[in-house]
Amino acid sequence: GAGMFLRLQSSMRWRPTHPPRWSAWTCCRRSATSATEPHPIPLPAQAQVVICGGGITGTSVAYHLSKLGWKDIVLLEQGRLAAGTTRFCAGIVSAARPVAIELKMADYSNRLYEQLEQETGVTTGYMKTGSISLAQTQDRLISLKRIASSLNVMGIPCEIITPKQVAQLHPLINIHDLVGAMHVPGDALVSSPDVSLALATAASRNGRRFSLHLQNPLLHDRCLISRKEYIFLHEWAYELGLSGEEHVSIPVHACEHFYLLTYPLKEPLASSIPTIVDPDGRIYIRNWQGGILSGGFEKNPKPLFTEGRNQLEIQNLQEDWDHFEPLLSALLRRMPDLEALQIMQLVNCPETFTPDMRCIMGESPAVRGYFVLAGMNSAGISYGGGAGKYLAEWMVNGYPSENVWPLDLKRFGSLQSSRTFLRHRVMEVMPLICDLKVPRWDFQTGRQLRTSPLYDRLDAQGARWMEKHGFERVKYFVPPGKDLLDLDQSKTFYKPDWFDIVGSEVKCCKEAVCVIDMSSFTKFEISSTGDQALASLQYLFSNDLDVPVGHVVHTGMLNEQGGYENDCSVARLSKRSFFMISPTDQQVHCWSWLKNHLPSDSNLTMEDVTWKYTALNLIGPRAVDVLSELSYAPITPDHFPSLFCKEMSVGYANGIRVMSITHTGEPGFMLYIPIEYALHVYNEVMNMGQKYGIRNAGYYALRSLRIEKFFAFWGQDLDAFTTPMECGREFQVKLEKGMEFIGQEALLEQKQHGVYKRFTMFILEDHDTDMDLWPWWGEPIFRNGRYVGKTTSSAYSYTLERHVCLGFVQHFHEKTGEELVVTTDFINQGEYEIDIAGQRFQAKAKLYPFSSLFTQRRRKDEVELSGYQRE
């Protein structure tokens, strides 16, 4: 298998003008059939960085580190350079990606590879062919139009074309079942091993000492190198993570990936013919030496190496024509003229996949200086250049130049590293690469891993679940008598079936009282014997935490640039103890940030108490009545003001932490209940609340409430590149609190000079909720016809009876494109449109939420989008 496949890629050419200082170059040029094994050259005693894995990602990181000035780089690889997954890569470089950061990585990779041959003298096989993504259904065409909107505003040429235009671009394609397609003329093909070689060649020229060692990185007795940083970048990342003294959890798993090679056609395909991606047929098709290279992502993938195997088995994977048959049938339907073509070979190679279809990047939370770049989900060559750039920046500067949170290793916890979980999840993930992903879809495998004590109780009442960081959370509750099959199976880009259900939950939150189980929130307790906790937290948080005991402070932990590393609420439980509540997916990231920035003081303790407390959110005007009847304690605003925390009894249960916040802007309380009392307190609340019209609600209702109140959420709206000054949260920052805090200088500068982006609320005006496509997030925003930013989240406001989108507006100079300060006048004086899959809808921009009085007017003709004030 693998030997014949090597002819697919042009043989590794090496034509440097100056011989690089590679200490083991002769080893990788030596024949694999040589009778004598080359003696491994001794590893250096120390290095600035050790990179394990000499594929596209390893060489890309080395290249970018050398560009950033690092001179002492050791690259470990077994066998030969680019001998792993990179050698088998289909070589398709495409920017047609739905996730913004992946799109940017792929675009950068393409531009890097285009000039690499000129820079290094190494032939890379780069050919700009363009790509055509086919749509067999209207829903698929909508998803392509959404991607096209993102590509166009990023300056990447792209257009939606008709089936006839597809036939003109690629005459062999059967177009009879197509409804349209997306053409990206800038996409390209490369020879992946040669790109790796070119990157390594450039790194060797840039570095004072760049050494390639052909040894198995798993043999740690040979890898005792004193180094500043360690990076693991290949399909054995899981095993390597577990091979050190301190285990590093890297959730990746391999599957077999098949593609076939054919002999040239009678009339060989032109080298410039576009690559075809047919997601509904689950296949891709590219030119290969006048013939075809075609593979795909079958519905029933075959996981590999679950028990951990020797890497050499990569070379021994077997053909499986029965398994490939559905993909072959799809290929012959798409290109009927191939029936008589002679097939050269079916290639079977391993590809690594991650639990959420996004690659893994960043520093381990367990071991400082241990960086990971792995799990490319079969897009390694598209992402390799950009991913290497971001990781190198991260290592050199302490942070990358873009928000890479969607790819950060710390989005996962150790709970996602179970081999059984990974095996089952990748069997779902691999087909999902081609499946149609509509808004709010959920993974089906690896579920019910982390649950609230109330899970069964809520499930019996019609709860429909989604998962966040492994934790089951309620989307909404299906009333008795509703057709459940319809609700779960009708996935759409338009108005969803749950629209009226969520509407009734929102109405109950506004008029009576609802209960939402929010146990998934991350919860930490930080305490000290003296003033150490207060002093440390004052340095980490932008708001003033030196408040009276019992007060709750909304604040955030900022980085040196003033961006949000974390957004949270902190309650002062006592003079020396604080209770911190953060978003669900912040559990690992937040703990790591605190651990790295808190002083190592034995008098200071930090505990993750997420699992100790069940959290119930009582939302609505009657919440105060329910709670006062259950606690026999005065809960009036005089006794229990807003943003207050009090420990009290609820029913028979003692020690319930009650806070007068709801994270929605609506009145109500959060109850943090020791888990052994959870069922009792929930039952008491539901029984007592019956006379007040209580009902269960889910996170979809919560989202609608918080977005219409202009509440930003971390991970969706806020990130490490967003400051409080840019999102109207100046009131949560105390610049003059009497002591320095991280990010203070950056905020002072923004206060003096202004901000370059501004968090803005948009109300869609000419949008028909019943008939038009719904906004999701990531939609381009246009001001006076010019692109100014993207939405970050959106929801239907049942109060305004309009869609509300939140997003950032930037101000670019019309001629130079230079970023300019965004003023209030700039926001208020523009005419705005939101682009949903290529269709633009008029929108009103606002910098503050509507007042409560205003939002009580329900009829559309009464909605005057002016004359409001901050709540």
PDB file of N, CA, C and O in Angstrom, residues 135-180:
ATOM      1  N   ALA A 135     -24.157  21.579  -3.929  1.00  0.00           N
ATOM      2  CA  ALA A 135     -25.347  21.488  -3.068  1.00  0.00           C
ATOM      3  C   ALA A 135     -26.426  20.693  -3.783  1.00  0.00           C
ATOM      4  O   ALA A 135     -26.858  21.069  -4.878  1.00  0.00           O
ATOM      5  N   GLN A 136     -26.860  19.591  -3.146  1.00  0.00           N
ATOM      6  CA  GLN A 136     -27.947  18.791  -3.709  1.00  0.00           C
ATOM      7  C   GLN A 136     -29.300  19.190  -3.120  1.00  0.00           C
ATOM      8  O   GLN A 136     -30.332  18.740  -3.605  1.00  0.00           O
ATOM      9  N   THR A 137     -29.292  19.996  -2.055  1.00  0.00           N
ATOM     10  CA  THR A 137     -30.543  20.416  -1.408  1.00  0.00           C
ATOM     11  C   THR A 137     -30.502  21.917  -1.146  1.00  0.00           C
ATOM     12  O   THR A 137     -29.426  22.536  -1.116  1.00  0.00           O
ATOM     13  N   GLN A 138     -31.679  22.498  -0.929  1.00  0.00           N
ATOM     14  CA  GLN A 138     -31.749  23.937  -0.627  1.00  0.00           C
ATOM     15  C   GLN A 138     -31.074  24.254   0.707  1.00  0.00           C
ATOM     16  O   GLN A 138     -30.417  25.288   0.847  1.00  0.00           O
ATOM     17  N   ASP A 139     -31.216  23.360   1.690  1.00  0.00           N
ATOM     18  CA  ASP A 139     -30.565  23.601   2.984  1.00  0.00           C
ATOM     19  C   ASP A 139     -29.049  23.619   2.837  1.00  0.00           C
ATOM     20  O   ASP A 139     -28.365  24.437   3.457  1.00  0.00           O
ATOM     21  N   ARG A 140     -28.510  22.709   2.016  1.00  0.00           N
ATOM     22  CA  ARG A 140     -27.064  22.708   1.793  1.00  0.00           C
ATOM     23  C   ARG A 140     -26.637  24.016   1.114  1.00  0.00           C
ATOM     24  O   ARG A 140     -25.602  24.587   1.445  1.00  0.00           O
ATOM     25  N   LEU A 141     -27.446  24.488   0.191  1.00  0.00           N
ATOM     26  CA  LEU A 141     -27.120  25.738  -0.501  1.00  0.00           C
ATOM     27  C   LEU A 141     -27.130  26.915   0.480  1.00  0.00           C
ATOM     28  O   LEU A 141     -26.283  27.817   0.386  1.00  0.00           O
ATOM     29  N   ILE A 142     -28.054  26.888   1.433  1.00  0.00           N
ATOM     30  CA  ILE A 142     -28.086  27.943   2.454  1.00  0.00           C
ATOM     31  C   ILE A 142     -26.799  27.925   3.266  1.00  0.00           C
ATOM     32  O   ILE A 142     -26.196  28.972   3.538  1.00  0.00           O
ATOM     33  N   SER A 143     -26.352  26.718   3.649  1.00  0.00           N
ATOM     34  CA  SER A 143     -25.130  26.627   4.448  1.00  0.00           C
ATOM     35  C   SER A 143     -23.930  27.142   3.644  1.00  0.00           C
ATOM     36  O   SER A 143     -23.036  27.793   4.197  1.00  0.00           O
ATOM     37  N   LEU A 144     -23.896  26.872   2.330  1.00  0.00           N
ATOM     38  CA  LEU A 144     -22.822  27.382   1.476  1.00  0.00           C
ATOM     39  C   LEU A 144     -22.907  28.907   1.343  1.00  0.00           C
ATOM     40  O   LEU A 144     -21.879  29.598   1.322  1.00  0.00           O
ATOM     41  N   LYS A 145     -24.132  29.432   1.264  1.00  0.00           N
ATOM     42  CA  LYS A 145     -24.295  30.890   1.164  1.00  0.00           C
ATOM     43  C   LYS A 145     -23.798  31.578   2.433  1.00  0.00           C
ATOM     44  O   LYS A 145     -23.244  32.682   2.373  1.00  0.00           O
ATOM     45  N   ARG A 146     -24.000  30.941   3.577  1.00  0.00           N
ATOM     46  CA  ARG A 146     -23.498  31.513   4.846  1.00  0.00           C
ATOM     47  C   ARG A 146     -21.964  31.577   4.812  1.00  0.00           C
ATOM     48  O   ARG A 146     -21.364  32.571   5.223  1.00  0.00           O
ATOM     49  N   ILE A 147     -21.330  30.489   4.347  1.00  0.00           N
ATOM     50  CA  ILE A 147     -19.867  30.477   4.242  1.00  0.00           C
ATOM     51  C   ILE A 147     -19.404  31.531   3.239  1.00  0.00           C
ATOM     52  O   ILE A 147     -18.431  32.256   3.474  1.00  0.00           O
ATOM     53  N   ALA A 148     -20.110  31.621   2.115  1.00  0.00           N
ATOM     54  CA  ALA A 148     -19.735  32.592   1.074  1.00  0.00           C
ATOM     55  C   ALA A 148     -19.776  34.018   1.612  1.00  0.00           C
ATOM     56  O   ALA A 148     -18.908  34.833   1.286  1.00  0.00           O
ATOM     57  N   SER A 149     -20.769  34.339   2.431  1.00  0.00           N
ATOM     58  CA  SER A 149     -20.857  35.680   3.027  1.00  0.00           C
ATOM     59  C   SER A 149     -19.611  35.983   3.845  1.00  0.00           C
ATOM     60  O   SER A 149     -19.054  37.087   3.768  1.00  0.00           O
ATOM     61  N   SER A 150     -19.161  34.994   4.648  1.00  0.00           N
ATOM     62  CA  SER A 150     -17.971  35.186   5.478  1.00  0.00           C
ATOM     63  C   SER A 150     -16.715  35.341   4.620  1.00  0.00           C
ATOM     64  O   SER A 150     -15.856  36.175   4.906  1.00  0.00           O
ATOM     65  N   LEU A 151     -16.594  34.521   3.576  1.00  0.00           N
ATOM     66  CA  LEU A 151     -15.414  34.593   2.715  1.00  0.00           C
ATOM     67  C   LEU A 151     -15.323  35.949   2.019  1.00  0.00           C
ATOM     68  O   LEU A 151     -14.251  36.574   1.963  1.00  0.00           O
ATOM     69  N   ASN A 152     -16.443  36.419   1.506  1.00  0.00           N
ATOM     70  CA  ASN A 152     -16.434  37.668   0.743  1.00  0.00           C
ATOM     71  C   ASN A 152     -16.023  38.861   1.595  1.00  0.00           C
ATOM     72  O   ASN A 152     -15.242  39.698   1.156  1.00  0.00           O
ATOM     73  N   VAL A 153     -16.516  38.933   2.838  1.00  0.00           N
ATOM     74  CA  VAL A 153     -16.158  40.095   3.667  1.00  0.00           C
ATOM     75  C   VAL A 153     -14.713  40.010   4.153  1.00  0.00           C
ATOM     76  O   VAL A 153     -14.142  41.017   4.575  1.00  0.00           O
ATOM     77  N   MET A 154     -14.118  38.811   4.080  1.00  0.00           N
ATOM     78  CA  MET A 154     -12.702  38.680   4.431  1.00  0.00           C
ATOM     79  C   MET A 154     -11.786  38.918   3.236  1.00  0.00           C
ATOM     80  O   MET A 154     -10.568  38.782   3.330  1.00  0.00           O
ATOM     81  N   GLY A 155     -12.378  39.281   2.095  1.00  0.00           N
ATOM     82  CA  GLY A 155     -11.572  39.569   0.920  1.00  0.00           C
ATOM     83  C   GLY A 155     -11.153  38.338   0.146  1.00  0.00           C
ATOM     84  O   GLY A 155     -10.241  38.403  -0.683  1.00  0.00           O
ATOM     85  N   ILE A 156     -11.804  37.187   0.409  1.00  0.00           N
ATOM     86  CA  ILE A 156     -11.498  35.953  -0.332  1.00  0.00           C
ATOM     87  C   ILE A 156     -12.546  35.804  -1.432  1.00  0.00           C
ATOM     88  O   ILE A 156     -13.732  35.638  -1.131  1.00  0.00           O
ATOM     89  N   PRO A 157     -12.152  35.893  -2.706  1.00  0.00           N
ATOM     90  CA  PRO A 157     -13.136  35.809  -3.787  1.00  0.00           C
ATOM     91  C   PRO A 157     -13.949  34.523  -3.698  1.00  0.00           C
ATOM     92  O   PRO A 157     -13.409  33.439  -3.483  1.00  0.00           O
ATOM     93  N   CYS A 158     -15.255  34.663  -3.868  1.00  0.00           N
ATOM     94  CA  CYS A 158     -16.154  33.510  -3.723  1.00  0.00           C
ATOM     95  C   CYS A 158     -17.491  33.881  -4.321  1.00  0.00           C
ATOM     96  O   CYS A 158     -17.951  35.018  -4.174  1.00  0.00           O
ATOM     97  N   GLU A 159     -18.135  32.935  -4.998  1.00  0.00           N
ATOM     98  CA  GLU A 159     -19.477  33.227  -5.512  1.00  0.00           C
ATOM     99  C   GLU A 159     -20.337  31.967  -5.524  1.00  0.00           C
ATOM    100  O   GLU A 159     -19.824  30.847  -5.622  1.00  0.00           O
ATOM    101  N   ILE A 160     -21.621  32.195  -5.370  1.00  0.00           N
ATOM    102  CA  ILE A 160     -22.596  31.111  -5.504  1.00  0.00           C
ATOM    103  C   ILE A 160     -22.933  30.992  -6.984  1.00  0.00           C
ATOM    104  O   ILE A 160     -23.257  31.993  -7.639  1.00  0.00           O
ATOM    105  N   ILE A 161     -22.814  29.782  -7.521  1.00  0.00           N
ATOM    106  CA  ILE A 161     -22.998  29.586  -8.964  1.00  0.00           C
ATOM    107  C   ILE A 161     -24.117  28.582  -9.229  1.00  0.00           C
ATOM    108  O   ILE A 161     -24.530  27.838  -8.342  1.00  0.00           O
ATOM    109  N   THR A 162     -24.579  28.551 -10.487  1.00  0.00           N
ATOM    110  CA  THR A 162     -25.653  27.639 -10.898  1.00  0.00           C
ATOM    111  C   THR A 162     -25.053  26.303 -11.341  1.00  0.00           C
ATOM    112  O   THR A 162     -23.857  26.215 -11.636  1.00  0.00           O
ATOM    113  N   PRO A 163     -25.877  25.254 -11.413  1.00  0.00           N
ATOM    114  CA  PRO A 163     -25.372  23.969 -11.924  1.00  0.00           C
ATOM    115  C   PRO A 163     -24.750  24.079 -13.321  1.00  0.00           C
ATOM    116  O   PRO A 163     -23.742  23.432 -13.605  1.00  0.00           O
ATOM    117  N   LYS A 164     -25.315  24.934 -14.184  1.00  0.00           N
ATOM    118  CA  LYS A 164     -24.743  25.093 -15.529  1.00  0.00           C
ATOM    119  C   LYS A 164     -23.329  25.664 -15.456  1.00  0.00           C
ATOM    120  O   LYS A 164     -22.445  25.262 -16.224  1.00  0.00           O
ATOM    121  N   GLN A 165     -23.107  26.595 -14.539  1.00  0.00           N
ATOM    122  CA  GLN A 165     -21.761  27.149 -14.376  1.00  0.00           C
ATOM    123  C   GLN A 165     -20.790  26.092 -13.839  1.00  0.00           C
ATOM    124  O   GLN A 165     -19.613  26.094 -14.182  1.00  0.00           O
ATOM    125  N   VAL A 166     -21.306  25.169 -13.009  1.00  0.00           N
ATOM    126  CA  VAL A 166     -20.475  24.057 -12.536  1.00  0.00           C
ATOM    127  C   VAL A 166     -19.993  23.242 -13.733  1.00  0.00           C
ATOM    128  O   VAL A 166     -18.808  22.888 -13.842  1.00  0.00           O
ATOM    129  N   ALA A 167     -20.910  22.939 -14.662  1.00  0.00           N
ATOM    130  CA  ALA A 167     -20.570  22.127 -15.846  1.00  0.00           C
ATOM    131  C   ALA A 167     -19.537  22.836 -16.721  1.00  0.00           C
ATOM    132  O   ALA A 167     -18.675  22.186 -17.331  1.00  0.00           O
ATOM    133  N   GLN A 168     -19.615  24.158 -16.774  1.00  0.00           N
ATOM    134  CA  GLN A 168     -18.632  24.904 -17.566  1.00  0.00           C
ATOM    135  C   GLN A 168     -17.241  24.825 -16.937  1.00  0.00           C
ATOM    136  O   GLN A 168     -16.229  24.735 -17.636  1.00  0.00           O
ATOM    137  N   LEU A 169     -17.188  24.852 -15.614  1.00  0.00           N
ATOM    138  CA  LEU A 169     -15.906  24.827 -14.915  1.00  0.00           C
ATOM    139  C   LEU A 169     -15.312  23.420 -14.868  1.00  0.00           C
ATOM    140  O   LEU A 169     -14.100  23.257 -14.826  1.00  0.00           O
ATOM    141  N   HIS A 170     -16.187  22.398 -14.800  1.00  0.00           N
ATOM    142  CA  HIS A 170     -15.720  21.003 -14.692  1.00  0.00           C
ATOM    143  C   HIS A 170     -16.659  20.131 -15.535  1.00  0.00           C
ATOM    144  O   HIS A 170     -17.646  19.594 -15.032  1.00  0.00           O
ATOM    145  N   PRO A 171     -16.354  19.952 -16.821  1.00  0.00           N
ATOM    146  CA  PRO A 171     -17.289  19.296 -17.760  1.00  0.00           C
ATOM    147  C   PRO A 171     -17.652  17.858 -17.391  1.00  0.00           C
ATOM    148  O   PRO A 171     -18.686  17.350 -17.834  1.00  0.00           O
ATOM    149  N   LEU A 172     -16.828  17.169 -16.591  1.00  0.00           N
ATOM    150  CA  LEU A 172     -17.105  15.768 -16.286  1.00  0.00           C
ATOM    151  C   LEU A 172     -18.130  15.578 -15.174  1.00  0.00           C
ATOM    152  O   LEU A 172     -18.535  14.461 -14.874  1.00  0.00           O
ATOM    153  N   ILE A 173     -18.535  16.656 -14.529  1.00  0.00           N
ATOM    154  CA  ILE A 173     -19.425  16.556 -13.365  1.00  0.00           C
ATOM    155  C   ILE A 173     -20.883  16.426 -13.806  1.00  0.00           C
ATOM    156  O   ILE A 173     -21.375  17.195 -14.644  1.00  0.00           O
ATOM    157  N   ASN A 174     -21.574  15.446 -13.224  1.00  0.00           N
ATOM    158  CA  ASN A 174     -23.016  15.285 -13.436  1.00  0.00           C
ATOM    159  C   ASN A 174     -23.748  16.319 -12.575  1.00  0.00           C
ATOM    160  O   ASN A 174     -23.629  16.321 -11.350  1.00  0.00           O
ATOM    161  N   ILE A 175     -24.516  17.204 -13.230  1.00  0.00           N
ATOM    162  CA  ILE A 175     -25.137  18.328 -12.501  1.00  0.00           C
ATOM    163  C   ILE A 175     -26.642  18.147 -12.316  1.00  0.00           C
ATOM    164  O   ILE A 175     -27.305  19.032 -11.777  1.00  0.00           O
ATOM    165  N   HIS A 176     -27.202  16.998 -12.724  1.00  0.00           N
ATOM    166  CA  HIS A 176     -28.665  16.876 -12.796  1.00  0.00           C
ATOM    167  C   HIS A 176     -29.352  16.941 -11.438  1.00  0.00           C
ATOM    168  O   HIS A 176     -30.519  17.314 -11.353  1.00  0.00           O
ATOM    169  N   ASP A 177     -28.655  16.562 -10.367  1.00  0.00           N
ATOM    170  CA  ASP A 177     -29.304  16.584  -9.047  1.00  0.00           C
ATOM    171  C   ASP A 177     -28.870  17.791  -8.212  1.00  0.00           C
ATOM    172  O   ASP A 177     -29.131  17.844  -7.018  1.00  0.00           O
ATOM    173  N   LEU A 178     -28.206  18.772  -8.825  1.00  0.00           N
ATOM    174  CA  LEU A 178     -27.697  19.915  -8.062  1.00  0.00           C
ATOM    175  C   LEU A 178     -28.676  21.084  -8.078  1.00  0.00           C
ATOM    176  O   LEU A 178     -29.401  21.293  -9.055  1.00  0.00           O
ATOM    177  N   VAL A 179     -28.679  21.856  -7.004  1.00  0.00           N
ATOM    178  CA  VAL A 179     -29.491  23.082  -6.953  1.00  0.00           C
ATOM    179  C   VAL A 179     -28.601  24.323  -6.996  1.00  0.00           C
ATOM    180  O   VAL A 179     -29.091  25.444  -7.125  1.00  0.00           O
ATOM    181  N   GLY A 180     -27.293  24.136  -6.872  1.00  0.00           N
ATOM    182  CA  GLY A 180     -26.354  25.254  -6.895  1.00  0.00           C
ATOM    183  C   GLY A 180     -25.017  24.802  -6.359  1.00  0.00           C
ATOM    184  O   GLY A 180     -24.808  23.622  -6.051  1.00  0.00           O
TER     185      GLY A 180
END
